[in-house]
Amino acid sequence: MSRELSPTDTAKYAASRRAVGFVEDGMRVGLGTGSTAAFMVRCLGARVRDEGLKIRGVPTSSRTAALAREVGIEVVSLDDAGWLDLTIDGADEVDANLTLIKGGGGAHLQEKVVASASDHMIVITDAAKQVATLGAFPLPVEVLGFGLRSTQKLIAATLADMDVLGHEITLRMAGDAPYITDEGNHILDLHLQRIGDPAQLSGALNQIAGVVENGLFIDICDRVIIGHEDGRVITRDIKQGTLEEVRLTIPETGNLYNDVSD
């Protein structure tokens, strides 16, 4: 598999394979969205197929739901599941406190709802997503289509009082049309470059009328798994204060993951 996958994708695969090892029979599992999460869903599906693992998956987007069904995972709604044992998802950035920026795939609203309804959240990523300070990746903010321009002006005014470096706001597009989320909303991407106080910014954004949810995940993730292109996987548990490194053998043949994309 290492011959077919890029170094970055090999790292994502390694992190995903390590993460699904934390899933136990009978669990209710939140399934994230994005390229890294897609590796995870396929690895989890392999356990369902090969080991007879019985779980119920709650997807965070329509495309994750379709992939989960394709690989044999039973898909249920969050309301049907009631509460989740574990959510596994990727991240666009993660800092030392395991505060995240998510939403590059446009699903951070459902991702945050699902992760918040879980006993634990594991983030899987490659080493490039680890940052000292959040903000280089644009912060997604899901907003209503109604009053979009006024909401953008209110966000701009709010940013003037925040500890951020940049202030550019762009409407996310899908080709020539605005991107529409699974909930029928739009996304404004905030190009902040540096976020000095994520908690203050998150609270201020979510007080603005028209804002549905922002992509800052604070005090939600308790474990991060970092994959490397040589098969090394580092697991950091912030609650237990542990750091573990293992090396996985990456198969050389049978690439089942070459259709994965953001």
Short mmCIF file of the C-alpha atoms (twelve columns), coordinates in Angstrom:
data_MODEL
# 
_entry.id   MODEL 
# 
loop_
_atom_site.group_PDB 
_atom_site.id 
_atom_site.type_symbol 
_atom_site.label_atom_id 
_atom_site.label_alt_id 
_atom_site.label_comp_id 
_atom_site.label_asym_id 
_atom_site.label_seq_id 
_atom_site.Cartn_x 
_atom_site.Cartn_y 
_atom_site.Cartn_z 
_atom_site.pdbx_PDB_model_num 
ATOM 1   C CA . MET A 1   0.000   0.000  0.000  1 
ATOM 2   C CA . SER A 2   2.893   2.361  0.665  1 
ATOM 3   C CA . ARG A 3   3.735   2.243  -3.068 1 
ATOM 4   C CA . GLU A 4   0.242   3.384  -4.037 1 
ATOM 5   C CA . LEU A 5   -0.359  6.003  -1.342 1 
ATOM 6   C CA . SER A 6   1.387   9.347  -1.040 1 
ATOM 7   C CA . PRO A 7   3.457   9.892  2.126  1 
ATOM 8   C CA . THR A 8   0.680   12.043 3.587  1 
ATOM 9   C CA . ASP A 9   -2.001  9.472  2.840  1 
ATOM 10  C CA . THR A 10  0.177   6.716  4.298  1 
ATOM 11  C CA . ALA A 11  0.358   8.747  7.526  1 
ATOM 12  C CA . LYS A 12  -3.425  9.198  7.520  1 
ATOM 13  C CA . TYR A 13  -3.936  5.488  6.962  1 
ATOM 14  C CA . ALA A 14  -1.573  4.600  9.825  1 
ATOM 15  C CA . ALA A 15  -3.375  6.950  12.225 1 
ATOM 16  C CA . SER A 16  -6.744  5.587  11.116 1 
ATOM 17  C CA . ARG A 17  -5.739  1.982  11.628 1 
ATOM 18  C CA . ARG A 18  -4.494  2.771  15.128 1 
ATOM 19  C CA . ALA A 19  -7.664  4.706  15.984 1 
ATOM 20  C CA . VAL A 20  -10.111 1.966  15.049 1 
ATOM 21  C CA . GLY A 21  -8.298  -0.300 17.493 1 
ATOM 22  C CA . PHE A 22  -10.001 1.668  20.274 1 
ATOM 23  C CA . VAL A 23  -13.450 0.660  18.983 1 
ATOM 24  C CA . GLU A 24  -15.009 -2.211 20.935 1 
ATOM 25  C CA . ASP A 25  -17.891 -4.529 20.158 1 
ATOM 26  C CA . GLY A 26  -21.271 -2.948 20.807 1 
ATOM 27  C CA . MET A 27  -20.054 0.641  20.697 1 
ATOM 28  C CA . ARG A 28  -21.941 3.572  19.226 1 
ATOM 29  C CA . VAL A 29  -19.345 5.466  17.186 1 
ATOM 30  C CA . GLY A 30  -19.396 8.919  15.631 1 
ATOM 31  C CA . LEU A 31  -17.893 8.856  12.138 1 
ATOM 32  C CA . GLY A 32  -16.150 12.015 10.993 1 
ATOM 33  C CA . THR A 33  -15.960 13.646 7.583  1 
ATOM 34  C CA . GLY A 34  -13.017 14.399 5.301  1 
ATOM 35  C CA . SER A 35  -10.120 12.592 3.686  1 
ATOM 36  C CA . THR A 36  -8.573  11.312 6.925  1 
ATOM 37  C CA . ALA A 37  -11.934 10.235 8.333  1 
ATOM 38  C CA . ALA A 38  -12.627 8.350  5.104  1 
ATOM 39  C CA . PHE A 39  -9.541  6.220  5.723  1 
ATOM 40  C CA . MET A 40  -10.856 5.566  9.231  1 
ATOM 41  C CA . VAL A 41  -14.309 4.521  8.005  1 
ATOM 42  C CA . ARG A 42  -12.743 2.049  5.581  1 
ATOM 43  C CA . CYS A 43  -10.464 0.634  8.284  1 
ATOM 44  C CA . LEU A 44  -13.457 0.281  10.601 1 
ATOM 45  C CA . GLY A 45  -15.425 -1.414 7.845  1 
ATOM 46  C CA . ALA A 46  -12.580 -3.908 7.454  1 
ATOM 47  C CA . ARG A 47  -12.904 -4.813 11.148 1 
ATOM 48  C CA . VAL A 48  -16.655 -5.248 10.745 1 
ATOM 49  C CA . ARG A 49  -16.080 -7.543 7.773  1 
ATOM 50  C CA . ASP A 50  -13.073 -9.504 9.015  1 
ATOM 51  C CA . GLU A 51  -13.731 -9.707 12.769 1 
ATOM 52  C CA . GLY A 52  -17.509 -9.574 12.933 1 
ATOM 53  C CA . LEU A 53  -17.304 -6.360 14.964 1 
ATOM 54  C CA . LYS A 54  -20.810 -5.156 15.795 1 
ATOM 55  C CA . ILE A 55  -21.150 -1.390 16.092 1 
ATOM 56  C CA . ARG A 56  -23.552 1.360  15.173 1 
ATOM 57  C CA . GLY A 57  -22.111 4.350  13.344 1 
ATOM 58  C CA . VAL A 58  -23.438 7.905  13.454 1 
ATOM 59  C CA . PRO A 59  -22.100 9.774  10.400 1 
ATOM 60  C CA . THR A 60  -21.405 13.502 10.375 1 
ATOM 61  C CA . SER A 61  -22.291 14.060 6.721  1 
ATOM 62  C CA . SER A 62  -24.232 12.485 3.888  1 
ATOM 63  C CA . ARG A 63  -21.018 11.407 2.145  1 
ATOM 64  C CA . THR A 64  -19.712 9.697  5.295  1 
ATOM 65  C CA . ALA A 65  -23.062 7.925  5.650  1 
ATOM 66  C CA . ALA A 66  -22.798 6.630  2.080  1 
ATOM 67  C CA . LEU A 67  -19.232 5.389  2.617  1 
ATOM 68  C CA . ALA A 68  -20.113 3.718  5.928  1 
ATOM 69  C CA . ARG A 69  -22.973 1.799  4.328  1 
ATOM 70  C CA . GLU A 70  -20.703 0.830  1.437  1 
ATOM 71  C CA . VAL A 71  -18.171 -0.799 3.781  1 
ATOM 72  C CA . GLY A 72  -20.792 -2.598 5.866  1 
ATOM 73  C CA . ILE A 73  -21.161 -0.367 8.934  1 
ATOM 74  C CA . GLU A 74  -24.667 -0.100 10.379 1 
ATOM 75  C CA . VAL A 75  -25.686 3.559  10.158 1 
ATOM 76  C CA . VAL A 76  -28.103 5.144  12.626 1 
ATOM 77  C CA . SER A 77  -29.062 8.710  13.489 1 
ATOM 78  C CA . LEU A 78  -27.757 10.481 16.574 1 
ATOM 79  C CA . ASP A 79  -31.280 10.539 17.991 1 
ATOM 80  C CA . ASP A 80  -31.568 6.782  17.524 1 
ATOM 81  C CA . ALA A 81  -28.170 6.189  19.126 1 
ATOM 82  C CA . GLY A 82  -29.009 8.485  22.045 1 
ATOM 83  C CA . TRP A 83  -25.401 8.948  23.191 1 
ATOM 84  C CA . LEU A 84  -22.071 7.840  21.738 1 
ATOM 85  C CA . ASP A 85  -19.178 5.978  23.279 1 
ATOM 86  C CA . LEU A 86  -16.624 7.459  20.906 1 
ATOM 87  C CA . THR A 87  -16.230 9.792  17.944 1 
ATOM 88  C CA . ILE A 88  -13.268 9.525  15.567 1 
ATOM 89  C CA . ASP A 89  -12.614 12.408 13.207 1 
ATOM 90  C CA . GLY A 90  -9.870  14.347 11.488 1 
ATOM 91  C CA . ALA A 91  -8.844  17.963 11.997 1 
ATOM 92  C CA . ASP A 92  -7.461  20.790 9.908  1 
ATOM 93  C CA . GLU A 93  -5.313  22.065 12.787 1 
ATOM 94  C CA . VAL A 94  -4.650  20.874 16.337 1 
ATOM 95  C CA . ASP A 95  -2.672  22.687 19.034 1 
ATOM 96  C CA . ALA A 96  -0.966  21.486 22.219 1 
ATOM 97  C CA . ASN A 97  -4.220  21.785 24.208 1 
ATOM 98  C CA . LEU A 98  -6.023  19.617 21.627 1 
ATOM 99  C CA . THR A 99  -8.061  22.605 20.538 1 
ATOM 100 C CA . LEU A 100 -9.013  22.089 16.903 1 
ATOM 101 C CA . ILE A 101 -9.962  23.897 13.749 1 
ATOM 102 C CA . LYS A 102 -12.361 21.752 11.749 1 
ATOM 103 C CA . GLY A 103 -14.643 22.354 8.801  1 
ATOM 104 C CA . GLY A 104 -12.417 22.185 5.763  1 
ATOM 105 C CA . GLY A 105 -14.821 19.533 4.488  1 
ATOM 106 C CA . GLY A 106 -17.831 21.714 5.258  1 
ATOM 107 C CA . ALA A 107 -19.305 19.469 7.976  1 
ATOM 108 C CA . HIS A 108 -18.158 21.084 11.232 1 
ATOM 109 C CA . LEU A 109 -21.699 21.749 12.488 1 
ATOM 110 C CA . GLN A 110 -22.720 18.085 12.442 1 
ATOM 111 C CA . GLU A 111 -19.208 17.064 13.515 1 
ATOM 112 C CA . LYS A 112 -19.419 19.266 16.611 1 
ATOM 113 C CA . VAL A 113 -22.910 18.065 17.508 1 
ATOM 114 C CA . VAL A 114 -21.829 14.429 17.228 1 
ATOM 115 C CA . ALA A 115 -18.515 14.892 19.059 1 
ATOM 116 C CA . SER A 116 -20.214 16.805 21.879 1 
ATOM 117 C CA . ALA A 117 -22.625 13.891 22.355 1 
ATOM 118 C CA . SER A 118 -19.757 11.424 22.871 1 
ATOM 119 C CA . ASP A 119 -17.903 10.168 25.919 1 
ATOM 120 C CA . HIS A 120 -14.614 10.545 24.045 1 
ATOM 121 C CA . MET A 121 -13.308 12.126 20.857 1 
ATOM 122 C CA . ILE A 122 -10.225 10.857 19.043 1 
ATOM 123 C CA . VAL A 123 -8.673  13.045 16.371 1 
ATOM 124 C CA . ILE A 124 -6.608  11.353 13.684 1 
ATOM 125 C CA . THR A 125 -4.200  13.344 11.582 1 
ATOM 126 C CA . ASP A 126 -0.743  13.601 10.077 1 
ATOM 127 C CA . ALA A 127 2.098   15.554 11.659 1 
ATOM 128 C CA . ALA A 128 1.603   18.600 9.406  1 
ATOM 129 C CA . LYS A 129 -1.684  19.410 11.174 1 
ATOM 130 C CA . GLN A 130 0.036   19.989 14.539 1 
ATOM 131 C CA . VAL A 131 0.540   23.709 15.161 1 
ATOM 132 C CA . ALA A 132 1.814   25.903 17.969 1 
ATOM 133 C CA . THR A 133 -0.945  28.451 17.388 1 
ATOM 134 C CA . LEU A 134 -4.210  27.986 15.520 1 
ATOM 135 C CA . GLY A 135 -5.209  30.190 12.613 1 
ATOM 136 C CA . ALA A 136 -3.100  29.467 9.547  1 
ATOM 137 C CA . PHE A 137 -5.965  27.311 8.295  1 
ATOM 138 C CA . PRO A 138 -9.041  29.484 7.595  1 
ATOM 139 C CA . LEU A 139 -11.665 29.194 10.319 1 
ATOM 140 C CA . PRO A 140 -15.018 28.036 8.879  1 
ATOM 141 C CA . VAL A 141 -18.181 29.649 10.202 1 
ATOM 142 C CA . GLU A 142 -21.521 28.177 9.139  1 
ATOM 143 C CA . VAL A 143 -24.111 30.918 8.622  1 
ATOM 144 C CA . LEU A 144 -27.700 31.259 7.473  1 
ATOM 145 C CA . GLY A 145 -28.295 32.282 3.885  1 
ATOM 146 C CA . PHE A 146 -30.846 34.800 5.159  1 
ATOM 147 C CA . GLY A 147 -29.078 38.084 5.915  1 
ATOM 148 C CA . LEU A 148 -25.728 36.715 4.795  1 
ATOM 149 C CA . ARG A 149 -24.176 40.115 4.049  1 
ATOM 150 C CA . SER A 150 -25.239 41.612 7.360  1 
ATOM 151 C CA . THR A 151 -23.922 38.566 9.209  1 
ATOM 152 C CA . GLN A 152 -20.587 38.962 7.441  1 
ATOM 153 C CA . LYS A 153 -20.427 42.626 8.485  1 
ATOM 154 C CA . LEU A 154 -21.149 41.693 12.099 1 
ATOM 155 C CA . ILE A 155 -18.397 39.070 12.006 1 
ATOM 156 C CA . ALA A 156 -15.967 41.632 10.577 1 
ATOM 157 C CA . ALA A 157 -16.816 44.066 13.373 1 
ATOM 158 C CA . THR A 158 -16.333 41.337 15.961 1 
ATOM 159 C CA . LEU A 159 -12.928 40.379 14.569 1 
ATOM 160 C CA . ALA A 160 -11.739 43.960 15.062 1 
ATOM 161 C CA . ASP A 161 -11.876 43.381 18.818 1 
ATOM 162 C CA . MET A 162 -10.321 39.896 18.799 1 
ATOM 163 C CA . ASP A 163 -6.722  38.775 19.199 1 
ATOM 164 C CA . VAL A 164 -6.256  37.727 15.580 1 
ATOM 165 C CA . LEU A 165 -3.740  38.720 12.931 1 
ATOM 166 C CA . GLY A 166 -5.843  38.641 9.768  1 
ATOM 167 C CA . HIS A 167 -9.365  39.875 9.045  1 
ATOM 168 C CA . GLU A 168 -10.224 38.653 5.533  1 
ATOM 169 C CA . ILE A 169 -13.581 36.885 5.157  1 
ATOM 170 C CA . THR A 170 -14.521 34.885 2.062  1 
ATOM 171 C CA . LEU A 171 -17.692 33.059 1.099  1 
ATOM 172 C CA . ARG A 172 -16.940 29.411 0.384  1 
ATOM 173 C CA . MET A 173 -17.823 28.468 -3.171 1 
ATOM 174 C CA . ALA A 174 -18.544 25.220 -4.995 1 
ATOM 175 C CA . GLY A 175 -17.623 26.124 -8.538 1 
ATOM 176 C CA . ASP A 176 -19.609 29.191 -9.546 1 
ATOM 177 C CA . ALA A 177 -22.186 28.871 -6.757 1 
ATOM 178 C CA . PRO A 178 -21.952 29.243 -2.970 1 
ATOM 179 C CA . TYR A 179 -21.182 26.031 -1.107 1 
ATOM 180 C CA . ILE A 180 -24.250 24.642 0.671  1 
ATOM 181 C CA . THR A 181 -23.882 22.475 3.780  1 
ATOM 182 C CA . ASP A 182 -25.941 19.392 4.567  1 
ATOM 183 C CA . GLU A 183 -28.095 21.672 6.740  1 
ATOM 184 C CA . GLY A 184 -28.721 24.073 3.845  1 
ATOM 185 C CA . ASN A 185 -26.467 26.851 5.126  1 
ATOM 186 C CA . HIS A 186 -23.443 28.765 3.794  1 
ATOM 187 C CA . ILE A 187 -19.865 28.879 5.079  1 
ATOM 188 C CA . LEU A 188 -17.757 31.969 5.603  1 
ATOM 189 C CA . ASP A 189 -14.028 31.253 5.871  1 
ATOM 190 C CA . LEU A 190 -12.137 33.592 8.208  1 
ATOM 191 C CA . HIS A 191 -8.496  34.052 7.194  1 
ATOM 192 C CA . LEU A 192 -7.113  34.961 10.613 1 
ATOM 193 C CA . GLN A 193 -3.496  33.737 10.334 1 
ATOM 194 C CA . ARG A 194 -3.214  33.561 14.138 1 
ATOM 195 C CA . ILE A 195 -5.870  33.066 16.842 1 
ATOM 196 C CA . GLY A 196 -4.624  34.318 20.192 1 
ATOM 197 C CA . ASP A 197 -7.652  33.301 22.285 1 
ATOM 198 C CA . PRO A 198 -9.751  30.550 20.681 1 
ATOM 199 C CA . ALA A 199 -12.324 30.410 23.498 1 
ATOM 200 C CA . GLN A 200 -12.981 34.159 23.388 1 
ATOM 201 C CA . LEU A 201 -13.310 34.115 19.611 1 
ATOM 202 C CA . SER A 202 -15.614 31.095 19.573 1 
ATOM 203 C CA . GLY A 203 -17.935 32.631 22.146 1 
ATOM 204 C CA . ALA A 204 -18.066 35.976 20.376 1 
ATOM 205 C CA . LEU A 205 -18.804 34.440 16.969 1 
ATOM 206 C CA . ASN A 206 -21.614 32.265 18.271 1 
ATOM 207 C CA . GLN A 207 -23.368 35.277 19.795 1 
ATOM 208 C CA . ILE A 208 -23.832 36.857 16.359 1 
ATOM 209 C CA . ALA A 209 -27.313 36.533 14.897 1 
ATOM 210 C CA . GLY A 210 -27.071 34.500 11.701 1 
ATOM 211 C CA . VAL A 211 -24.091 32.429 12.862 1 
ATOM 212 C CA . VAL A 212 -24.999 28.770 13.267 1 
ATOM 213 C CA . GLU A 213 -21.643 27.368 14.456 1 
ATOM 214 C CA . ASN A 214 -17.924 27.948 14.091 1 
ATOM 215 C CA . GLY A 215 -15.134 25.438 13.468 1 
ATOM 216 C CA . LEU A 216 -13.283 25.823 16.777 1 
ATOM 217 C CA . PHE A 217 -13.498 22.646 18.888 1 
ATOM 218 C CA . ILE A 218 -12.557 23.493 22.474 1 
ATOM 219 C CA . ASP A 219 -12.395 20.956 25.328 1 
ATOM 220 C CA . ILE A 220 -14.023 18.294 23.147 1 
ATOM 221 C CA . CYS A 221 -11.087 16.188 21.930 1 
ATOM 222 C CA . ASP A 222 -9.228  14.175 24.572 1 
ATOM 223 C CA . ARG A 223 -6.936  12.033 22.406 1 
ATOM 224 C CA . VAL A 224 -4.979  12.756 19.231 1 
ATOM 225 C CA . ILE A 225 -3.343  10.132 17.048 1 
ATOM 226 C CA . ILE A 226 -0.593  11.394 14.739 1 
ATOM 227 C CA . GLY A 227 0.420   9.173  11.838 1 
ATOM 228 C CA . HIS A 228 3.757   9.335  10.033 1 
ATOM 229 C CA . GLU A 229 4.700   8.192  6.554  1 
ATOM 230 C CA . ASP A 230 7.035   5.476  7.897  1 
ATOM 231 C CA . GLY A 231 4.207   3.795  9.840  1 
ATOM 232 C CA . ARG A 232 4.997   5.364  13.211 1 
ATOM 233 C CA . VAL A 233 1.928   6.414  15.174 1 
ATOM 234 C CA . ILE A 234 2.029   8.684  18.214 1 
ATOM 235 C CA . THR A 235 -1.000  8.694  20.529 1 
ATOM 236 C CA . ARG A 236 -1.398  11.519 23.044 1 
ATOM 237 C CA . ASP A 237 -4.102  11.289 25.714 1 
ATOM 238 C CA . ILE A 238 -4.568  14.698 27.312 1 
ATOM 239 C CA . LYS A 239 -6.719  13.426 30.198 1 
ATOM 240 C CA . GLN A 240 -4.376  10.634 31.225 1 
ATOM 241 C CA . GLY A 241 -1.259  12.648 30.379 1 
ATOM 242 C CA . THR A 242 0.234   9.790  28.366 1 
ATOM 243 C CA . LEU A 243 2.233   9.660  25.147 1 
ATOM 244 C CA . GLU A 244 2.639   6.372  23.281 1 
ATOM 245 C CA . GLU A 245 4.505   5.526  20.089 1 
ATOM 246 C CA . VAL A 246 4.041   2.366  18.033 1 
ATOM 247 C CA . ARG A 247 5.076   1.380  14.527 1 
ATOM 248 C CA . LEU A 248 2.573   -0.261 12.214 1 
ATOM 249 C CA . THR A 249 3.378   -2.412 9.222  1 
ATOM 250 C CA . ILE A 250 1.907   -0.770 6.131  1 
ATOM 251 C CA . PRO A 251 0.817   -3.376 3.541  1 
ATOM 252 C CA . GLU A 252 2.619   -3.166 0.224  1 
ATOM 253 C CA . THR A 253 -0.255  -4.340 -1.965 1 
ATOM 254 C CA . GLY A 254 -4.003  -4.125 -2.338 1 
ATOM 255 C CA . ASN A 255 -4.663  -0.400 -2.170 1 
ATOM 256 C CA . LEU A 256 -8.303  -0.085 -1.095 1 
ATOM 257 C CA . TYR A 257 -8.047  3.606  -0.350 1 
ATOM 258 C CA . ASN A 258 -7.073  5.255  -3.613 1 
ATOM 259 C CA . ASP A 259 -10.562 6.720  -4.087 1 
ATOM 260 C CA . VAL A 260 -10.434 8.757  -0.886 1 
ATOM 261 C CA . SER A 261 -10.532 12.538 -1.300 1 
ATOM 262 C CA . ASP A 262 -11.627 15.589 0.680  1 
# 
